[in-house]
CSV table of C-alpha atoms in Angstrom, one decimal:
chain,number,residue,atom,x,y,z
N,1,MET,CA,50.5,135.3,102.1
N,2,PRO,CA,46.8,135.2,101.2
N,3,ASP,CA,44.9,132.0,101.0
N,4,SER,CA,44.3,131.4,97.3
N,5,THR,CA,40.9,129.8,97.9
N,6,SER,CA,39.4,132.4,100.3
N,7,PRO,CA,37.8,135.6,99.0
N,8,VAL,CA,39.7,138.8,99.9
N,9,LEU,CA,38.1,142.2,100.6
N,10,TYR,CA,38.4,144.7,97.8
N,11,PRO,CA,39.4,147.5,97.2
N,12,PHE,CA,42.6,147.3,99.1
N,13,PRO,CA,43.6,150.2,101.4
N,14,GLU,CA,45.8,152.7,99.7
N,15,PRO,CA,49.5,152.0,100.2
N,16,ALA,CA,51.8,154.3,102.2
N,17,THR,CA,53.7,155.3,99.1
N,18,LEU,CA,51.9,157.3,96.3
N,19,LEU,CA,54.0,155.7,93.5
N,20,ALA,CA,53.2,152.0,94.0
N,21,PRO,CA,50.2,149.7,93.9
N,22,SER,CA,49.0,148.1,97.2
N,23,PRO,CA,51.5,145.3,98.2
N,24,ARG,CA,48.4,143.1,98.3
N,25,TYR,CA,48.6,142.8,94.5
N,26,ARG,CA,52.1,141.4,94.6
N,27,GLU,CA,51.0,138.9,97.2
N,28,LEU,CA,48.2,137.8,95.0
N,29,GLN,CA,50.5,137.5,91.9
N,30,ALA,CA,52.5,135.0,93.9
N,31,ALA,CA,49.7,133.1,95.5
N,32,ALA,CA,46.7,133.5,93.2
N,33,PRO,CA,47.1,135.6,90.0
N,34,VAL,CA,43.3,135.2,89.5
N,35,ALA,CA,41.7,135.6,92.9
N,36,ARG,CA,38.2,135.7,94.3
N,37,ILE,CA,37.3,139.1,95.9
N,38,VAL,CA,34.4,140.5,97.8
N,39,PHE,CA,33.6,144.3,97.5
N,40,ARG,CA,33.7,146.0,100.9
N,41,ASP,CA,30.7,148.2,100.3
N,42,LYS,CA,28.1,145.7,98.9
N,43,GLY,CA,29.6,142.3,99.7
N,44,THR,CA,29.2,141.3,96.0
N,45,ALA,CA,31.8,138.9,94.6
N,46,ALA,CA,34.0,139.1,91.6
N,47,TRP,CA,37.4,138.0,90.3
N,48,LEU,CA,40.7,140.0,90.3
N,49,ALA,CA,43.3,139.3,87.7
N,50,THR,CA,46.8,140.6,88.7
N,51,GLY,CA,49.2,138.6,86.5
N,52,HIS,CA,50.3,140.2,83.2
N,53,ALA,CA,49.1,137.2,81.1
N,54,ALA,CA,45.7,137.0,82.8
N,55,VAL,CA,45.2,140.8,82.5
N,56,ARG,CA,46.0,140.6,78.8
N,57,THR,CA,43.5,137.9,78.3
N,58,VAL,CA,40.7,139.8,80.1
N,59,LEU,CA,41.4,142.9,78.1
N,60,THR,CA,41.7,141.3,74.6
N,61,ASP,CA,39.5,138.1,74.7
N,62,ALA,CA,36.0,138.8,73.3
N,63,ARG,CA,34.6,136.3,75.8
N,64,PHE,CA,35.1,139.0,78.4
N,65,SER,CA,32.4,141.6,77.7
N,66,ARG,CA,32.2,145.2,78.6
N,67,ALA,CA,28.5,145.4,77.6
N,68,ALA,CA,27.6,142.6,80.0
N,69,ALA,CA,29.5,144.5,82.7
N,70,THR,CA,27.0,147.4,82.8
N,71,GLY,CA,24.1,145.4,84.3
N,72,PRO,CA,22.6,146.4,87.7
N,73,THR,CA,24.0,143.4,89.5
N,74,VAL,CA,27.7,143.9,88.4
N,75,PRO,CA,30.0,145.9,90.8
N,76,ARG,CA,31.0,149.3,89.5
N,77,THR,CA,34.2,151.1,90.1
N,78,GLY,CA,33.2,154.6,89.2
N,79,MET,CA,31.8,156.2,86.0
N,80,GLY,CA,29.2,153.4,86.0
N,81,ARG,CA,26.4,155.3,84.2
N,82,LEU,CA,28.8,156.7,81.6
N,83,ALA,CA,30.1,153.3,80.9
N,84,ALA,CA,26.6,151.9,80.7
N,85,GLU,CA,25.5,154.6,78.2
N,86,SER,CA,28.6,155.2,76.0
N,87,ILE,CA,31.2,153.5,73.9
N,88,MET,CA,33.0,152.6,77.1
N,89,GLY,CA,30.4,150.0,77.8
N,90,MET,CA,29.9,148.5,74.3
N,91,ASP,CA,31.1,145.4,72.6
N,92,PRO,CA,31.5,144.9,68.8
N,93,PRO,CA,29.7,145.6,66.5
N,94,GLU,CA,28.3,148.7,68.2
N,95,HIS,CA,31.6,149.6,69.7
N,96,THR,CA,33.3,149.2,66.3
N,97,ARG,CA,30.8,151.5,64.6
N,98,LEU,CA,31.4,154.3,67.0
N,99,ARG,CA,35.1,153.9,67.3
N,100,ARG,CA,35.5,154.1,63.5
N,101,LEU,CA,33.7,157.5,63.6
N,102,ILE,CA,36.4,159.0,65.9
N,103,GLY,CA,39.3,156.8,65.1
N,104,ALA,CA,40.6,158.8,62.2
N,105,ALA,CA,40.5,162.0,64.3
N,106,PHE,CA,42.8,160.4,66.8
N,107,ALA,CA,45.1,158.7,64.3
N,108,ARG,CA,48.8,159.1,65.2
N,109,ARG,CA,49.6,161.1,62.1
N,110,ARG,CA,46.7,163.5,62.6
N,111,VAL,CA,47.4,164.2,66.3
N,112,GLU,CA,51.1,164.7,65.6
N,113,THR,CA,50.1,167.9,63.8
N,114,LEU,CA,48.9,169.1,67.2
N,115,ARG,CA,52.4,168.8,68.8
N,116,PRO,CA,53.4,172.5,68.1
N,117,ARG,CA,50.3,173.8,69.7
N,118,ILE,CA,50.7,171.5,72.7
N,119,ARG,CA,54.3,172.5,73.0
N,120,GLN,CA,53.3,176.1,73.0
N,121,LEU,CA,50.7,175.5,75.7
N,122,ALA,CA,53.2,173.6,77.9
N,123,THR,CA,55.8,176.3,77.4
N,124,ASP,CA,53.4,179.1,78.2
N,125,ARG,CA,52.3,177.3,81.4
N,126,ALA,CA,55.9,176.7,82.5
N,127,MET,CA,56.8,180.4,81.9
N,128,GLU,CA,53.8,181.4,84.1
N,129,LEU,CA,55.1,179.1,86.8
N,130,LEU,CA,58.5,180.8,86.6
N,131,ALA,CA,56.9,184.2,87.0
N,132,SER,CA,55.6,183.3,90.4
N,133,PRO,CA,57.6,184.7,93.3
N,134,PHE,CA,56.3,181.9,95.6
N,135,ALA,CA,56.1,178.1,95.5
N,136,VAL,CA,53.7,176.9,92.8
N,137,ASP,CA,51.1,174.1,92.6
N,138,LEU,CA,52.0,172.0,89.6
N,139,VAL,CA,48.5,170.4,89.6
N,140,ALA,CA,46.4,173.6,89.4
N,141,GLY,CA,49.0,175.6,87.5
N,142,PHE,CA,50.3,173.1,84.9
N,143,ALA,CA,49.1,169.5,85.0
N,144,VAL,CA,45.3,170.2,84.8
N,145,PRO,CA,45.2,173.2,82.4
N,146,ILE,CA,47.2,171.7,79.6
N,147,PRO,CA,45.2,168.5,78.9
N,148,ILE,CA,41.8,170.2,79.6
N,149,GLN,CA,42.7,172.9,77.1
N,150,VAL,CA,43.9,170.4,74.5
N,151,ILE,CA,40.8,168.2,74.6
N,152,CYS,CA,38.5,171.3,74.6
N,153,GLU,CA,40.2,172.8,71.6
N,154,PHE,CA,40.1,169.4,69.9
N,155,LEU,CA,36.4,168.9,70.5
N,156,GLY,CA,35.4,172.5,70.0
N,157,VAL,CA,34.5,173.5,73.6
N,158,PRO,CA,34.6,177.2,74.4
N,159,HIS,CA,37.7,178.2,76.4
N,160,ALA,CA,35.5,179.9,79.1
N,161,ASP,CA,33.8,176.5,79.9
N,162,ARG,CA,37.0,174.5,80.7
N,163,ASP,CA,36.7,174.8,84.5
N,164,LEU,CA,33.0,174.0,84.4
N,165,LEU,CA,33.7,170.8,82.5
N,166,HIS,CA,36.6,169.9,84.7
N,167,GLY,CA,34.4,170.2,87.8
N,168,TRP,CA,31.7,167.9,86.4
N,169,SER,CA,34.4,165.5,85.2
N,170,GLU,CA,36.0,165.2,88.7
N,171,VAL,CA,32.6,164.2,90.1
N,172,LEU,CA,32.1,161.5,87.4
N,173,VAL,CA,35.5,159.8,88.1
N,174,SER,CA,34.5,159.3,91.7
N,175,GLY,CA,34.6,156.0,93.5
N,176,TRP,CA,32.0,154.0,95.3
N,177,GLN,CA,31.8,156.5,98.2
N,178,ARG,CA,30.6,159.6,96.3
N,179,ASP,CA,27.0,160.7,96.8
N,180,ARG,CA,25.0,159.1,94.0
N,181,GLU,CA,22.7,162.1,93.6
N,182,GLU,CA,25.7,164.4,93.1
N,183,VAL,CA,27.1,162.0,90.5
N,184,ALA,CA,23.8,161.8,88.7
N,185,ARG,CA,23.4,165.6,88.7
N,186,ALA,CA,26.9,166.1,87.3
N,187,PHE,CA,26.2,163.5,84.6
N,188,ASP,CA,22.9,165.1,83.6
N,189,ASP,CA,24.4,168.6,83.6
N,190,LEU,CA,27.3,167.5,81.4
N,191,GLY,CA,24.9,165.8,79.0
N,192,ALA,CA,22.7,168.9,78.8
N,193,TYR,CA,25.7,171.0,78.2
N,194,PHE,CA,26.8,169.0,75.2
N,195,GLY,CA,23.3,168.8,73.9
N,196,GLU,CA,23.3,172.6,73.7
N,197,LEU,CA,26.8,172.7,72.3
N,198,VAL,CA,25.8,170.2,69.6
N,199,ALA,CA,22.9,172.5,68.6
N,200,HIS,CA,25.3,175.4,68.5
N,201,LYS,CA,27.8,173.6,66.3
N,202,ARG,CA,24.9,172.8,63.9
N,203,ARG,CA,24.2,176.5,63.5
N,204,HIS,CA,27.9,177.6,63.7
N,205,PRO,CA,30.1,174.8,62.3
N,206,ALA,CA,33.8,175.0,63.0
N,207,ALA,CA,37.0,173.0,62.4
N,208,ASP,CA,36.7,170.7,65.4
N,209,LEU,CA,35.7,167.1,66.2
N,210,LEU,CA,32.3,167.9,67.5
N,211,THR,CA,31.3,169.6,64.2
N,212,GLU,CA,32.6,166.5,62.4
N,213,LEU,CA,30.4,164.3,64.5
N,214,VAL,CA,27.4,166.6,64.0
N,215,ASN,CA,28.0,166.3,60.2
N,216,VAL,CA,28.0,162.5,60.5
N,217,TYR,CA,24.7,162.6,62.4
N,218,ASP,CA,23.1,165.0,59.9
N,219,ASN,CA,24.3,163.1,56.8
N,220,SER,CA,24.0,159.5,57.7
N,221,ASP,CA,22.3,157.0,60.0
N,222,ARG,CA,25.6,155.9,61.7
N,223,LEU,CA,25.1,158.0,64.9
N,224,THR,CA,22.2,159.1,67.1
N,225,THR,CA,22.0,162.3,69.1
N,226,PHE,CA,22.2,160.3,72.3
N,227,GLU,CA,25.4,158.6,71.1
N,228,LEU,CA,26.9,161.8,69.9
N,229,ILE,CA,26.4,163.5,73.3
N,230,ARG,CA,27.7,160.4,75.2
N,231,LEU,CA,30.8,160.3,72.9
N,232,ALA,CA,31.6,163.9,73.7
N,233,THR,CA,31.1,163.3,77.4
N,234,ALA,CA,33.4,160.3,77.4
N,235,LEU,CA,36.1,162.1,75.4
N,236,VAL,CA,36.2,165.1,77.6
N,237,ILE,CA,36.5,163.1,80.8
N,238,VAL,CA,38.9,160.4,79.6
N,239,GLY,CA,40.7,162.9,77.4
N,240,HIS,CA,42.0,165.0,80.3
N,241,GLU,CA,41.6,163.4,83.7
N,242,THR,CA,44.1,160.6,83.4
N,243,CYS,CA,46.7,162.8,81.5
N,244,ALA,CA,46.5,165.6,84.1
N,245,ASN,CA,47.1,163.1,86.9
N,246,GLN,CA,50.0,161.5,85.1
N,247,ILE,CA,51.8,164.8,84.5
N,248,SER,CA,51.9,165.5,88.3
N,249,MET,CA,52.6,161.9,89.3
N,250,PHE,CA,55.4,161.6,86.6
N,251,THR,CA,57.0,164.8,88.0
N,252,LEU,CA,56.9,163.4,91.5
N,253,ALA,CA,58.4,160.1,90.3
N,254,LEU,CA,61.3,162.0,88.6
N,255,LEU,CA,61.9,164.1,91.6
N,256,ARG,CA,62.2,160.9,93.6
N,257,HIS,CA,64.8,159.7,91.2
N,258,PRO,CA,67.2,162.6,90.7
N,259,ARG,CA,69.8,160.6,88.8
N,260,GLN,CA,67.2,159.5,86.3
N,261,LEU,CA,66.0,163.1,86.1
N,262,ASP,CA,69.4,164.5,85.4
N,263,GLY,CA,70.0,161.8,82.8
N,264,LEU,CA,66.8,162.8,81.0
N,265,ARG,CA,67.7,166.5,81.0
N,266,THR,CA,71.0,165.5,79.3
N,267,HIS,CA,69.4,163.2,76.8
N,268,LEU,CA,66.0,164.7,75.8
N,269,ASP,CA,65.8,162.3,72.9
N,270,LEU,CA,65.0,159.6,75.5
N,271,LEU,CA,61.7,161.3,76.4
N,272,PRO,CA,59.4,159.0,74.4
N,273,ALA,CA,60.9,155.9,76.0
N,274,ALA,CA,60.9,157.6,79.4
N,275,VAL,CA,57.2,158.3,79.1
N,276,GLU,CA,56.5,154.7,78.4
N,277,GLU,CA,58.4,153.6,81.5
N,278,LEU,CA,56.7,156.2,83.6
N,279,LEU,CA,53.3,154.9,82.2
N,280,ARG,CA,54.3,151.4,83.4
N,281,PHE,CA,55.8,152.5,86.7
N,282,VAL,CA,53.3,155.0,88.0
N,283,PRO,CA,49.9,153.5,89.1
N,284,ILE,CA,47.0,155.2,87.4
N,285,SER,CA,44.8,154.0,90.2
N,286,GLY,CA,45.0,151.8,93.3
N,287,GLY,CA,45.3,148.9,90.9
N,288,ALA,CA,42.1,148.3,89.0
N,289,GLY,CA,42.7,151.1,86.5
N,290,ALA,CA,40.5,149.5,83.9
N,291,LEU,CA,36.8,148.7,83.7
N,292,ILE,CA,35.2,145.5,84.8
N,293,ARG,CA,34.5,142.8,82.3
N,294,VAL,CA,32.0,139.9,82.6
N,295,ALA,CA,32.6,136.4,81.1
N,296,THR,CA,30.0,135.5,78.5
N,297,GLN,CA,30.8,131.8,78.9
N,298,ASP,CA,33.0,129.6,81.1
N,299,VAL,CA,36.6,130.7,80.5
N,300,GLU,CA,39.9,129.1,81.8
N,301,LEU,CA,42.0,132.0,83.1
N,302,ASP,CA,45.5,131.2,84.3
N,303,GLY,CA,44.3,127.8,85.8
N,304,THR,CA,41.1,129.3,87.2
N,305,THR,CA,37.6,128.8,85.7
N,306,ILE,CA,35.7,132.0,85.4
N,307,GLY,CA,32.0,131.1,85.2
N,308,ALA,CA,29.7,132.6,82.7
N,309,GLY,CA,28.2,135.8,84.1
N,310,GLU,CA,31.0,136.4,86.6
N,311,ALA,CA,32.7,139.7,86.8
N,312,VAL,CA,36.5,140.2,86.5
N,313,ILE,CA,38.7,143.2,87.2
N,314,PRO,CA,41.9,143.4,85.2
N,315,ALA,CA,44.4,145.0,87.7
N,316,VAL,CA,46.4,147.0,85.2
N,317,SER,CA,48.8,148.7,87.6
N,318,ALA,CA,49.6,145.3,89.2
N,319,ALA,CA,50.2,143.7,85.8
N,320,ASN,CA,52.5,146.6,84.8
N,321,ARG,CA,54.7,145.4,87.7
N,322,ASP,CA,54.5,141.7,87.3
N,323,PRO,CA,57.9,140.3,88.4
N,324,HIS,CA,57.4,137.3,86.1
N,325,LEU,CA,57.7,139.6,83.1
N,326,PHE,CA,59.5,142.7,84.2
N,327,ALA,CA,63.0,142.6,85.7
N,328,GLN,CA,63.1,144.6,88.9
N,329,PRO,CA,59.5,145.8,88.3
N,330,ASP,CA,59.6,148.2,91.2
N,331,VAL,CA,62.6,150.1,89.9
N,332,LEU,CA,62.1,153.1,87.6
N,333,ASP,CA,64.4,152.5,84.6
N,334,LEU,CA,64.0,155.1,81.9
N,335,GLY,CA,66.1,153.0,79.6
N,336,ARG,CA,63.9,149.9,80.0
N,337,HIS,CA,62.9,147.9,76.9
N,338,GLY,CA,60.7,144.9,77.0
N,339,PRO,CA,57.0,143.9,77.3
N,340,SER,CA,54.3,146.5,76.8
N,341,HIS,CA,52.3,148.1,79.6
N,342,PHE,CA,48.5,148.1,79.9
N,343,THR,CA,48.0,151.7,81.0
N,344,PHE,CA,46.2,152.5,77.8
N,345,SER,CA,44.4,149.1,78.0
N,346,ALA,CA,44.5,146.6,75.1
N,347,GLY,CA,42.3,145.0,72.5
N,348,PHE,CA,39.4,146.7,71.0
N,349,HIS,CA,39.0,148.9,74.1
N,350,ALA,CA,42.5,150.2,73.8
N,351,CYS,CA,42.5,154.0,74.4
N,352,VAL,CA,41.6,155.7,71.2
N,353,GLY,CA,43.4,158.8,72.4
N,354,ALA,CA,46.7,157.1,73.4
N,355,SER,CA,48.8,158.9,70.7
N,356,LEU,CA,47.4,162.3,71.8
N,357,ALA,CA,48.1,161.5,75.5
N,358,ARG,CA,51.7,160.5,74.7
N,359,ILE,CA,52.3,163.8,72.9
N,360,GLU,CA,50.8,165.7,75.9
N,361,LEU,CA,53.0,163.8,78.4
N,362,GLN,CA,56.1,164.2,76.3
N,363,GLU,CA,55.6,167.9,75.8
N,364,ALA,CA,54.7,168.6,79.4
N,365,LEU,CA,57.8,166.9,80.6
N,366,LEU,CA,59.9,168.7,77.9
N,367,ALA,CA,58.7,172.1,79.1
N,368,LEU,CA,59.5,171.2,82.8
N,369,LEU,CA,62.9,169.9,81.9
N,370,THR,CA,64.0,172.8,79.7
N,371,ARG,CA,62.2,175.8,81.2
N,372,ILE,CA,62.3,175.2,85.0
N,373,PRO,CA,65.6,175.4,86.8
N,374,GLU,CA,67.5,172.2,87.7
N,375,THR,CA,67.0,173.2,91.3
N,376,LEU,CA,63.4,172.1,91.0
N,377,HIS,CA,62.2,170.4,94.2
N,378,LEU,CA,59.2,169.7,96.4
N,379,ALA,CA,58.2,172.7,98.5
N,380,VAL,CA,56.8,170.5,101.3
N,381,PRO,CA,57.8,167.2,102.8
N,382,GLU,CA,56.5,164.3,100.6
N,383,SER,CA,54.6,163.0,103.6
N,384,GLU,CA,52.3,166.0,103.3
N,385,LEU,CA,51.1,165.2,99.8
N,386,ARG,CA,47.6,163.9,99.6
N,387,CYS,CA,45.4,162.3,97.0
N,388,LYS,CA,42.0,163.7,96.2
N,389,PRO,CA,39.4,161.6,98.1
N,390,GLN,CA,36.7,159.6,96.5
N,391,LEU,CA,38.3,159.3,93.0
N,392,THR,CA,38.9,156.1,91.1
N,393,LEU,CA,42.1,157.7,89.8
N,394,ARG,CA,45.1,158.3,92.0
N,395,SER,CA,45.1,162.1,91.8
N,396,LEU,CA,47.2,164.5,93.8
N,397,GLU,CA,45.3,167.4,95.5
N,398,ALA,CA,48.4,169.6,95.0
N,399,LEU,CA,52.1,169.3,94.1
N,400,PRO,CA,53.8,172.3,95.7
N,401,LEU,CA,57.2,173.0,93.9
N,402,ALA,CA,60.0,175.5,94.3
N,403,TRP,CA,63.4,176.0,92.8
């Protein structure tokens, strides 16, 4: 059991199992739900919130600022420059202004009209997997192509550029260890790409979100060119990386729980609830899974005083398994009802694309459940599965499957 008064080194080593946060989070939930940490690479200090209530406060209380967390002295957990220069690193009223510009595009009713297209994409990909005479890689052949195509069609990115954008995106979701020059180059290349695409949309408007944003820029003073490019950059990265990872990790989780998988095949109407439980159960990262905040004044957080100017990490994956709130939190229960998870964050920084992501996850699982034979299984021992190195997201390099 950790000493609740002594700083602990962070980030924690990855756990032996791919489908659970580090056990250190559970230890901290019991001993110090708000704990002092020291980053391994720089020795800088921050706070780590692991309890559900504390994480909710950090995510929703305006005294915890994202804008203040983009300063040069604040530890960064990946995508630092994008956060500093985009809606991801803003507080109201700037954040509110930009979110309103894209909020209507991602409204539940509007994105629901995309379901037939997403279903067709998922079905087509599943049928391509079936046509293979050998074991298939679900990551490369299914999990990545669906969300990258969805967000590119939604934004208005040419089909031929999908792989190019995915390559830049993977560099930008890197962790602390990635070469800074490589990250800066990918960031600049992606910004330059969208700068050229914005100019193209102005000459050749189309029925897509990027054209809508160009029209906002041209006909009002609510958006600058810089903000437009950074919005597009953030949407393409966040709009596919997490969803792609979740499709493969959800599949692995279901294969690990064959009785739950069989029950879902029999009762497909449970898919929406099953996706919510999988979002809670499967860690999106080693535990942080959300961007750092900084207290703008002294704040009492679960009995601990966070001083003004101090950084706090809301450990979303840990909060999603808080035993104080979830019965048997380490059990996958597709029929679970109860408290909400924080995988899509909360408060004014709640994921604007959550409704679209839910549809993609539901339709991806539906295609796998209805198109792939019930003999679906891992084509390699699970011990051989590896996560991509240097990413802030827990992302499988490959998921070989056979049936």
